[in-house]
Tab-separated table of C-alpha atoms in Angstrom:
chain	number	residue	atom	x	y	z
A	1	MET	CA	83.924	24.600	0.469
A	2	ARG	CA	86.634	24.753	-1.747
A	3	ARG	CA	88.742	22.437	1.240
A	4	ILE	CA	86.116	20.075	1.217
A	5	MET	CA	85.424	19.716	-2.481
A	6	PHE	CA	89.184	19.732	-2.800
A	7	THR	CA	88.841	17.291	0.075
A	8	TYR	CA	85.868	14.770	-0.948
A	9	PHE	CA	85.261	15.504	-3.815
A	10	THR	CA	88.145	15.378	-6.185
A	11	SER	CA	90.083	12.108	-6.866
A	12	ASP	CA	94.190	11.912	-5.968
A	13	PRO	CA	95.404	9.254	-4.390
A	14	SER	CA	97.433	10.897	-2.198
A	15	SER	CA	94.918	12.902	-0.760
A	16	ARG	CA	94.466	12.051	3.036
A	17	ALA	CA	90.604	10.817	2.182
A	18	LEU	CA	90.733	7.463	-0.694
A	19	CYS	CA	87.193	6.060	-0.621
A	20	SER	CA	84.832	8.775	-0.833
A	21	PRO	CA	85.979	10.647	-3.130
A	22	MET	CA	85.957	7.744	-5.406
A	23	LEU	CA	82.006	8.085	-5.805
A	24	LEU	CA	81.621	12.192	-4.923
A	25	SER	CA	83.913	12.942	-7.648
A	26	THR	CA	81.357	11.550	-9.800
A	27	PHE	CA	79.063	14.038	-8.885
A	28	SER	CA	80.839	17.126	-8.601
A	29	HIS	CA	82.232	19.531	-11.849
A	30	PHE	CA	84.894	21.583	-13.034
A	31	SER	CA	82.873	23.811	-14.516
A	32	LEU	CA	79.635	24.512	-15.973
A	33	PHE	CA	80.778	23.374	-19.862
A	34	HIS	CA	81.829	20.039	-18.036
A	35	MET	CA	78.894	19.046	-16.268
A	36	ALA	CA	76.767	20.088	-19.490
A	37	ALA	CA	78.942	17.805	-21.974
A	38	ASN	CA	78.472	14.838	-19.891
A	39	MET	CA	74.671	15.184	-18.443
A	40	TYR	CA	74.067	16.170	-22.150
A	41	VAL	CA	75.801	12.541	-23.134
A	42	LEU	CA	73.795	10.545	-20.423
A	43	TRP	CA	70.598	11.762	-21.087
A	44	SER	CA	71.621	10.774	-24.910
A	45	PHE	CA	72.050	7.166	-23.515
A	46	SER	CA	70.093	6.737	-20.651
A	47	SER	CA	67.102	5.287	-22.547
A	48	SER	CA	69.161	3.010	-24.254
A	49	ILE	CA	70.646	1.333	-20.677
A	50	VAL	CA	67.710	1.249	-19.171
A	51	SER	CA	65.498	-0.895	-21.334
A	52	LEU	CA	69.505	-2.650	-21.470
A	53	LEU	CA	68.948	-3.520	-17.506
A	54	GLY	CA	66.482	-1.690	-16.329
A	55	CYS	CA	65.572	1.010	-13.272
A	56	GLU	CA	67.972	-0.159	-10.881
A	57	GLN	CA	70.115	-2.280	-12.171
A	58	PHE	CA	71.097	1.098	-14.169
A	59	MET	CA	71.603	3.092	-10.791
A	60	ALA	CA	73.827	0.497	-9.756
A	61	VAL	CA	75.793	-0.148	-12.422
A	62	TYR	CA	76.249	3.891	-12.537
A	63	LEU	CA	77.687	4.401	-9.456
A	64	SER	CA	80.075	1.274	-9.100
A	65	ALA	CA	81.310	2.482	-13.038
A	66	GLY	CA	82.057	5.756	-10.693
A	67	VAL	CA	84.283	4.300	-8.225
A	68	ILE	CA	85.758	1.769	-10.473
A	69	SER	CA	86.836	4.199	-12.730
A	70	THR	CA	88.133	6.467	-9.974
A	71	PHE	CA	90.204	3.202	-9.373
A	72	VAL	CA	91.979	2.467	-12.472
A	73	SER	CA	92.236	6.378	-12.109
A	74	TYR	CA	94.073	5.869	-8.867
A	75	VAL	CA	96.135	2.561	-10.768
A	76	ALA	CA	97.210	4.923	-13.391
A	77	LYS	CA	97.913	8.169	-11.192
A	78	MET	CA	100.451	6.089	-8.725
A	79	ALA	CA	101.859	4.083	-11.848
A	80	THR	CA	102.394	7.519	-13.424
A	81	GLY	CA	103.273	9.668	-10.210
A	82	ARG	CA	100.998	12.406	-12.061
A	83	PHE	CA	99.548	12.508	-8.627
A	84	GLU	CA	96.682	15.103	-10.239
A	85	PRO	CA	92.944	15.618	-9.011
A	86	SER	CA	90.468	14.745	-10.746
A	87	LEU	CA	87.123	14.448	-11.253
A	88	GLY	CA	83.119	14.731	-12.680
A	89	ALA	CA	81.219	11.509	-13.967
A	90	SER	CA	82.727	10.892	-16.735
A	91	GLY	CA	83.903	7.671	-15.948
A	92	ALA	CA	80.660	6.816	-15.724
A	93	ILE	CA	79.381	8.110	-18.443
A	94	MET	CA	82.088	5.576	-20.150
A	95	THR	CA	80.662	2.977	-18.985
A	96	VAL	CA	76.715	3.954	-19.856
A	97	LEU	CA	78.371	4.763	-23.457
A	98	ALA	CA	80.351	1.490	-23.956
A	99	ALA	CA	77.707	-0.596	-22.552
A	100	VAL	CA	75.346	0.732	-25.194
A	101	CYS	CA	78.146	1.017	-27.771
A	102	THR	CA	79.001	-2.765	-27.096
A	103	LYS	CA	74.677	-4.059	-27.073
A	104	MET	CA	74.345	-1.641	-29.871
A	105	PRO	CA	76.851	-1.389	-32.601
A	106	GLU	CA	75.037	-0.644	-35.247
A	107	ALA	CA	73.204	1.348	-34.134
A	108	LYS	CA	73.299	5.175	-35.831
A	109	LEU	CA	74.896	7.798	-33.823
A	110	ALA	CA	76.219	12.374	-34.679
A	111	ILE	CA	78.124	14.305	-33.703
A	112	ILE	CA	75.260	17.418	-31.981
A	113	PHE	CA	76.890	20.570	-33.741
A	114	LEU	CA	77.953	17.566	-36.729
A	115	PRO	CA	74.408	15.424	-37.893
A	116	MET	CA	75.290	15.137	-41.244
A	117	PHE	CA	78.134	13.229	-40.422
A	118	THR	CA	76.834	9.628	-39.189
A	119	PHE	CA	79.428	6.581	-37.882
A	120	THR	CA	77.870	3.291	-35.664
A	121	ALA	CA	78.725	2.760	-32.929
A	122	GLY	CA	80.673	0.256	-32.279
A	123	SER	CA	83.910	2.337	-34.707
A	124	ALA	CA	82.611	5.690	-32.094
A	125	LEU	CA	83.911	3.020	-28.950
A	126	LYS	CA	86.730	2.245	-31.200
A	127	ALA	CA	87.481	5.489	-31.757
A	128	ILE	CA	87.149	7.103	-28.087
A	129	ILE	CA	89.090	4.182	-26.530
A	130	ALA	CA	92.327	4.989	-29.212
A	131	PHE	CA	91.838	8.286	-28.145
A	132	ASP	CA	91.862	7.773	-24.495
A	133	THR	CA	94.862	5.045	-25.453
A	134	ALA	CA	96.748	7.724	-27.207
A	135	GLY	CA	96.006	10.035	-24.408
A	136	LEU	CA	97.101	7.532	-21.942
A	137	ALA	CA	100.114	6.648	-23.322
A	138	LEU	CA	100.964	10.285	-24.198
A	139	GLY	CA	100.260	11.401	-20.632
A	140	TRP	CA	98.186	13.897	-22.082
A	141	ARG	CA	96.006	16.088	-19.522
A	142	LEU	CA	93.207	16.749	-21.650
A	143	PHE	CA	91.162	14.054	-20.020
A	144	ASP	CA	92.168	11.843	-17.501
A	145	HIS	CA	92.253	9.185	-19.220
A	146	ALA	CA	92.539	6.315	-17.330
A	147	ALA	CA	89.355	7.336	-15.914
A	148	HIS	CA	88.214	6.238	-19.221
A	149	LEU	CA	89.370	3.563	-20.530
A	150	GLY	CA	88.515	2.105	-16.886
A	151	GLY	CA	84.417	2.768	-17.158
A	152	ALA	CA	84.754	1.340	-20.818
A	153	LEU	CA	86.025	-1.521	-20.452
A	154	PHE	CA	83.889	-1.679	-18.044
A	155	GLY	CA	81.037	-1.477	-19.457
A	156	MET	CA	81.748	-3.900	-22.197
A	157	TRP	CA	82.989	-6.509	-19.623
A	158	TYR	CA	79.614	-5.844	-18.306
A	159	VAL	CA	77.357	-6.184	-20.610
A	160	THR	CA	79.209	-8.893	-21.790
A	161	TYR	CA	79.805	-11.226	-18.673
A	162	GLY	CA	79.058	-9.519	-15.682
A	163	HIS	CA	74.750	-9.259	-15.968
A	164	GLU	CA	74.775	-13.496	-15.977
A	165	LEU	CA	77.598	-13.361	-13.377
A	166	ILE	CA	76.126	-10.655	-10.861
A	167	TRP	CA	72.687	-9.915	-11.417
A	168	LYS	CA	71.250	-12.983	-11.720
A	169	ASN	CA	73.076	-14.283	-9.468
A	170	ARG	CA	72.250	-11.783	-6.961
A	171	GLU	CA	68.112	-13.257	-6.573
A	172	PRO	CA	69.141	-16.195	-4.125
A	173	LEU	CA	70.246	-12.941	-1.930
A	174	VAL	CA	67.080	-10.935	-1.983
A	175	LYS	CA	64.818	-13.276	-2.039
A	176	ALA	CA	66.852	-14.374	2.123
A	177	TRP	CA	66.589	-10.862	2.164
A	178	HIS	CA	62.621	-10.165	1.700
A	179	GLU	CA	62.218	-13.360	3.502
A	180	MET	CA	63.995	-12.045	6.523
A	181	ARG	CA	62.352	-8.707	6.545
A	182	THR	CA	58.852	-10.365	6.061
A	183	LYS	CA	59.576	-13.307	9.243
A	184	ASN	CA	60.924	-9.704	11.290
A	185	THR	CA	57.868	-7.979	9.449
A	186	GLY	CA	55.678	-10.603	11.628
A	187	LYS	CA	57.721	-10.767	15.167
A	188	GLY	CA	56.539	-6.740	15.090
A	189	GLY	CA	52.985	-6.348	15.515
A	190	GLY	CA	53.304	-6.038	11.719
A	191	LYS	CA	51.379	-8.084	9.138
A	192	SER	CA	52.163	-11.772	9.079
A	193	ASN	CA	52.459	-13.790	6.057
């Protein structure tokens, strides 16, 4: 299992499997604490993002964010020559967090163990981006800072422009797909309209 995990569930641009880990690494975690922290943040922002985007669009954005944040991580690793494997849902979760904070910048947030300190979502997003930018520039190895930044920038871009450019323009494609399926169902002896 360990070899399969390293090959397909960790992202590394020097690996022989490049594409499938871009998505699969989003579903693997280093430890139970790593998974719990990511799932807590996702749970905290999930109702807001689903109310903003709807279930289907949220799922599409989340899976796309996993691939895009991993791609940004690949680019950073190639540029710096640091070929360390990374894994986890953090890049995709940063997309969710950044999307919510961009759409609702005045929302009040708090840290779980320090609920007496509150701050706005916009301020939190700026602090997270500053932290990950510093981490990337200074070569910190605490997190995959490039994946975090890629996820955050994708989330900000998507709720600002992507929804209009991508999601709304898919309607003709979805309509054509449904019409094609309806015609094929009619020819195959099923119900026809």
